[in-house]
PDB file of C-alpha atoms in Angstrom:
ATOM      1  CA  MET M   1     -47.375  76.372  48.889  1.00 34.00           C
ATOM      2  CA  SER M   2     -44.878  76.155  46.117  1.00 59.00           C
ATOM      3  CA  ARG M   3     -46.098  76.932  42.155  1.00 75.00           C
ATOM      4  CA  PHE M   4     -44.991  73.643  41.350  1.00 78.00           C
ATOM      5  CA  GLN M   5     -46.869  71.654  43.769  1.00 88.00           C
ATOM      6  CA  PRO M   6     -48.938  68.640  42.364  1.00 93.00           C
ATOM      7  CA  ASN M   7     -51.648  66.797  43.679  1.00 93.00           C
ATOM      8  CA  THR M   8     -51.232  63.543  44.968  1.00 94.00           C
ATOM      9  CA  GLN M   9     -54.873  62.550  45.947  1.00 94.00           C
ATOM     10  CA  PRO M  10     -57.964  63.001  43.613  1.00 93.00           C
ATOM     11  CA  PRO M  11     -58.896  66.396  43.160  1.00 93.00           C
ATOM     12  CA  LYS M  12     -61.981  67.846  45.045  1.00 91.00           C
ATOM     13  CA  GLY M  13     -62.460  70.623  43.236  1.00 91.00           C
ATOM     14  CA  PHE M  14     -61.159  73.421  40.781  1.00 93.00           C
ATOM     15  CA  ALA M  15     -57.567  73.825  40.169  1.00 92.00           C
ATOM     16  CA  PHE M  16     -56.076  77.030  38.738  1.00 90.00           C
ATOM     17  CA  PHE M  17     -52.862  77.745  37.232  1.00 91.00           C
ATOM     18  CA  LYS M  18     -52.225  81.489  36.305  1.00 90.00           C
ATOM     19  CA  ASN M  19     -50.180  82.192  33.357  1.00 90.00           C
ATOM     20  CA  VAL M  20     -49.375  78.808  31.990  1.00 91.00           C
ATOM     21  CA  GLN M  21     -46.822  80.549  29.741  1.00 90.00           C
ATOM     22  CA  GLU M  22     -44.738  81.987  32.835  1.00 91.00           C
ATOM     23  CA  LEU M  23     -45.461  78.701  35.354  1.00 90.00           C
ATOM     24  CA  ALA M  24     -43.825  76.691  32.850  1.00 90.00           C
ATOM     25  CA  SER M  25     -40.861  79.287  31.936  1.00 89.00           C
ATOM     26  CA  GLU M  26     -39.895  79.114  35.667  1.00 91.00           C
ATOM     27  CA  SER M  27     -39.415  75.083  35.348  1.00 91.00           C
ATOM     28  CA  ASP M  28     -35.697  74.180  33.853  1.00 91.00           C
ATOM     29  CA  LYS M  29     -37.109  70.348  34.179  1.00 95.00           C
ATOM     30  CA  PHE M  30     -37.848  68.140  31.356  1.00 96.00           C
ATOM     31  CA  ARG M  31     -41.179  67.228  32.556  1.00 95.00           C
ATOM     32  CA  ARG M  32     -43.038  68.212  35.724  1.00 96.00           C
ATOM     33  CA  VAL M  33     -46.394  66.911  36.451  1.00 96.00           C
ATOM     34  CA  LEU M  34     -48.839  69.885  37.849  1.00 96.00           C
ATOM     35  CA  TRP M  35     -52.308  68.608  38.115  1.00 96.00           C
ATOM     36  CA  THR M  36     -53.236  64.782  37.605  1.00 97.00           C
ATOM     37  CA  GLY M  37     -57.493  63.886  37.725  1.00 95.00           C
ATOM     38  CA  THR M  38     -59.437  60.728  37.959  1.00 94.00           C
ATOM     39  CA  HIS M  39     -59.078  61.309  33.600  1.00 94.00           C
ATOM     40  CA  SER M  40     -57.019  63.454  32.758  1.00 95.00           C
ATOM     41  CA  GLN M  41     -53.389  65.009  33.732  1.00 96.00           C
ATOM     42  CA  PHE M  42     -51.608  68.394  32.938  1.00 97.00           C
ATOM     43  CA  VAL M  43     -48.138  68.176  32.365  1.00 96.00           C
ATOM     44  CA  ILE M  44     -45.342  71.008  31.652  1.00 97.00           C
ATOM     45  CA  MET M  45     -41.981  70.289  29.746  1.00 96.00           C
ATOM     46  CA  THR M  46     -39.274  72.098  28.811  1.00 97.00           C
ATOM     47  CA  VAL M  47     -37.119  70.989  26.114  1.00 97.00           C
ATOM     48  CA  PRO M  48     -33.633  72.046  25.528  1.00 97.00           C
ATOM     49  CA  VAL M  49     -31.880  72.855  22.913  1.00 97.00           C
ATOM     50  CA  GLY M  50     -31.394  69.977  20.131  1.00 98.00           C
ATOM     51  CA  GLY M  51     -33.261  68.007  22.327  1.00 97.00           C
ATOM     52  CA  GLU M  52     -36.621  66.196  22.092  1.00 97.00           C
ATOM     53  CA  ILE M  53     -39.077  64.461  23.612  1.00 95.00           C
ATOM     54  CA  GLY M  54     -38.573  60.639  21.809  1.00 94.00           C
ATOM     55  CA  GLU M  55     -39.934  58.699  19.725  1.00 96.00           C
ATOM     56  CA  GLU M  56     -43.095  56.820  21.421  1.00 94.00           C
ATOM     57  CA  THR M  57     -46.626  56.075  21.399  1.00 95.00           C
ATOM     58  CA  HIS M  58     -49.202  56.226  23.817  1.00 93.00           C
ATOM     59  CA  THR M  59     -52.231  54.106  24.769  1.00 92.00           C
ATOM     60  CA  VAL M  60     -53.885  57.757  25.911  1.00 92.00           C
ATOM     61  CA  ASP M  61     -54.383  60.883  23.884  1.00 94.00           C
ATOM     62  CA  GLN M  62     -52.366  63.813  24.312  1.00 96.00           C
ATOM     63  CA  HIS M  63     -52.989  67.417  23.438  1.00 97.00           C
ATOM     64  CA  LEU M  64     -49.352  69.738  22.994  1.00 98.00           C
ATOM     65  CA  MET M  65     -49.689  73.442  23.556  1.00 97.00           C
ATOM     66  CA  PHE M  66     -46.412  75.012  22.208  1.00 98.00           C
ATOM     67  CA  LEU M  67     -45.899  78.045  24.722  1.00 97.00           C
ATOM     68  CA  SER M  68     -42.468  79.217  23.148  1.00 97.00           C
ATOM     69  CA  GLY M  69     -39.389  78.110  21.185  1.00 97.00           C
ATOM     70  CA  LYS M  70     -39.585  76.665  17.750  1.00 98.00           C
ATOM     71  CA  GLY M  71     -39.857  72.702  17.181  1.00 98.00           C
ATOM     72  CA  GLN M  72     -40.891  69.810  14.652  1.00 98.00           C
ATOM     73  CA  ALA M  73     -43.748  67.692  15.505  1.00 98.00           C
ATOM     74  CA  ILE M  74     -42.960  64.222  13.804  1.00 98.00           C
ATOM     75  CA  GLU M  75     -46.024  62.374  12.962  1.00 97.00           C
ATOM     76  CA  GLY M  76     -45.270  58.344  11.884  1.00 95.00           C
ATOM     77  CA  GLY M  77     -41.511  58.908  12.136  1.00 94.00           C
ATOM     78  CA  THR M  78     -41.812  60.387   8.588  1.00 96.00           C
ATOM     79  CA  LYS M  79     -44.366  63.587   8.166  1.00 97.00           C
ATOM     80  CA  VAL M  80     -42.778  66.902  10.023  1.00 98.00           C
ATOM     81  CA  HIS M  81     -44.688  69.580  10.700  1.00 98.00           C
ATOM     82  CA  ASP M  82     -43.121  73.076  11.877  1.00 98.00           C
ATOM     83  CA  VAL M  83     -44.417  74.300  15.512  1.00 98.00           C
ATOM     84  CA  HIS M  84     -44.078  77.760  16.900  1.00 98.00           C
ATOM     85  CA  PRO M  85     -45.652  79.379  20.271  1.00 97.00           C
ATOM     86  CA  GLY M  86     -49.732  79.463  20.383  1.00 97.00           C
ATOM     87  CA  ASP M  87     -49.744  75.935  18.129  1.00 98.00           C
ATOM     88  CA  LEU M  88     -52.143  72.876  19.548  1.00 98.00           C
ATOM     89  CA  VAL M  89     -50.902  69.432  18.439  1.00 98.00           C
ATOM     90  CA  ILE M  90     -53.017  66.416  19.080  1.00 98.00           C
ATOM     91  CA  VAL M  91     -51.875  63.084  19.578  1.00 97.00           C
ATOM     92  CA  PRO M  92     -54.218  60.478  19.229  1.00 96.00           C
ATOM     93  CA  ALA M  93     -54.066  57.056  21.296  1.00 95.00           C
ATOM     94  CA  GLY M  94     -52.198  54.736  18.980  1.00 97.00           C
ATOM     95  CA  THR M  95     -49.898  57.366  17.112  1.00 97.00           C
ATOM     96  CA  LEU M  96     -46.429  57.278  17.309  1.00 98.00           C
ATOM     97  CA  HIS M  97     -44.844  61.071  17.588  1.00 98.00           C
ATOM     98  CA  ASN M  98     -42.044  62.549  18.460  1.00 98.00           C
ATOM     99  CA  PHE M  99     -41.476  66.788  19.280  1.00 98.00           C
ATOM    100  CA  LYS M 100     -37.961  68.085  18.502  1.00 98.00           C
ATOM    101  CA  ASN M 101     -36.284  71.188  19.248  1.00 98.00           C
ATOM    102  CA  VAL M 102     -34.614  73.119  16.072  1.00 98.00           C
ATOM    103  CA  GLY M 103     -34.663  76.593  17.747  1.00 98.00           C
ATOM    104  CA  PRO M 104     -32.030  78.387  19.707  1.00 98.00           C
ATOM    105  CA  THR M 105     -34.088  78.391  22.754  1.00 97.00           C
ATOM    106  CA  PRO M 106     -35.773  75.736  25.289  1.00 97.00           C
ATOM    107  CA  LEU M 107     -38.865  74.986  23.832  1.00 97.00           C
ATOM    108  CA  ILE M 108     -41.440  74.731  26.766  1.00 97.00           C
ATOM    109  CA  VAL M 109     -44.872  72.581  26.086  1.00 97.00           C
ATOM    110  CA  SER M 110     -47.757  72.090  28.152  1.00 97.00           C
ATOM    111  CA  THR M 111     -49.607  68.867  27.732  1.00 97.00           C
ATOM    112  CA  ILE M 112     -52.713  67.158  28.659  1.00 96.00           C
ATOM    113  CA  TYR M 113     -52.742  63.513  28.836  1.00 95.00           C
ATOM    114  CA  ALA M 114     -56.285  62.036  28.817  1.00 93.00           C
ATOM    115  CA  PRO M 115     -56.313  59.629  30.757  1.00 92.00           C
ATOM    116  CA  ALA M 116     -52.953  60.425  33.059  1.00 93.00           C
ATOM    117  CA  GLU M 117     -49.714  58.808  31.626  1.00 93.00           C
ATOM    118  CA  HIS M 118     -47.298  59.434  34.499  1.00 95.00           C
ATOM    119  CA  LYS M 119     -47.154  59.154  38.491  1.00 96.00           C
ATOM    120  CA  ALA M 120     -49.099  62.765  40.173  1.00 96.00           C
ATOM    121  CA  ASP M 121     -45.612  63.873  41.365  1.00 96.00           C
ATOM    122  CA  THR M 122     -43.589  62.954  38.240  1.00 96.00           C
ATOM    123  CA  VAL M 123     -40.402  65.662  38.029  1.00 95.00           C
ATOM    124  CA  HIS M 124     -37.913  63.782  35.201  1.00 96.00           C
ATOM    125  CA  ASP M 125     -34.348  65.927  34.761  1.00 96.00           C
ATOM    126  CA  THR M 126     -33.926  64.921  31.217  1.00 95.00           C
ATOM    127  CA  LEU M 127     -35.471  62.508  28.674  1.00 93.00           C
ATOM    128  CA  GLU M 128     -33.070  59.600  29.733  1.00 95.00           C
ATOM    129  CA  GLN M 129     -34.121  59.951  33.312  1.00 96.00           C
ATOM    130  CA  GLY M 130     -37.580  59.828  32.474  1.00 94.00           C
ATOM    131  CA  GLU M 131     -37.411  57.210  29.860  1.00 94.00           C
ATOM    132  CA  LYS M 132     -35.415  55.041  32.951  1.00 96.00           C
ATOM    133  CA  LEU M 133     -38.169  55.268  35.324  1.00 96.00           C
ATOM    134  CA  GLU M 134     -41.088  54.278  32.643  1.00 92.00           C
ATOM    135  CA  ASP M 135     -38.594  51.415  31.843  1.00 94.00           C
ATOM    136  CA  GLU M 136     -38.841  49.940  35.012  1.00 96.00           C
ATOM    137  CA  GLY M 137     -42.334  50.619  36.065  1.00 95.00           C
ATOM    138  CA  LYS M 138     -41.853  54.115  38.434  1.00 96.00           C
ATOM    139  CA  ASP M 139     -43.883  56.405  36.290  1.00 95.00           C
ATOM    140  CA  GLU M 140     -47.130  54.811  36.585  1.00 94.00           C
ATOM    141  CA  PRO M 141     -50.367  57.284  37.073  1.00 94.00           C
ATOM    142  CA  PRO M 142     -52.215  56.810  40.538  1.00 94.00           C
ATOM    143  CA  SER M 143     -54.494  53.810  40.558  1.00 93.00           C
ATOM    144  CA  TRP M 144     -57.751  56.506  41.026  1.00 94.00           C
ATOM    145  CA  ALA M 145     -56.118  57.991  37.925  1.00 92.00           C
ATOM    146  CA  LYS M 146     -56.867  55.160  35.180  1.00 74.00           C
ATOM    147  CA  GLU M 147     -59.656  54.751  32.808  1.00 62.00           C
ATOM    148  CA  LYS M 148     -62.339  53.308  34.274  1.00 53.00           C
TER     149      LYS M 148
END
């Protein structure tokens, strides 16, 4: 089984991800869903040098753990915080936010959405591809993963 094989059905037991930093470093994709549950979703992201996640507001909570690289967290469009490996940022639903890579290497992040934000097997090569699929309604979480 591939290290990047997401579940596309409701989970029935534990999911183990050994050495998340190494796992995330092996993915060159902007966004990759690794696991989707009925109340949350685990995603890894690789933001290229000079790139960003994109200014957005979610209807779900998001927890971001920074694994490598140097970034900036922009809260509400104006408040800037530096982020480094080992930092955790929690973005409550409804909060305008963005994360930018300001370092010389990719910014690698693992994130938990609660509840799920993306299709269970989502892989976006770039920010632009992800935004396009989201705008077209082709990146919706499965019905079994939506908050009840």
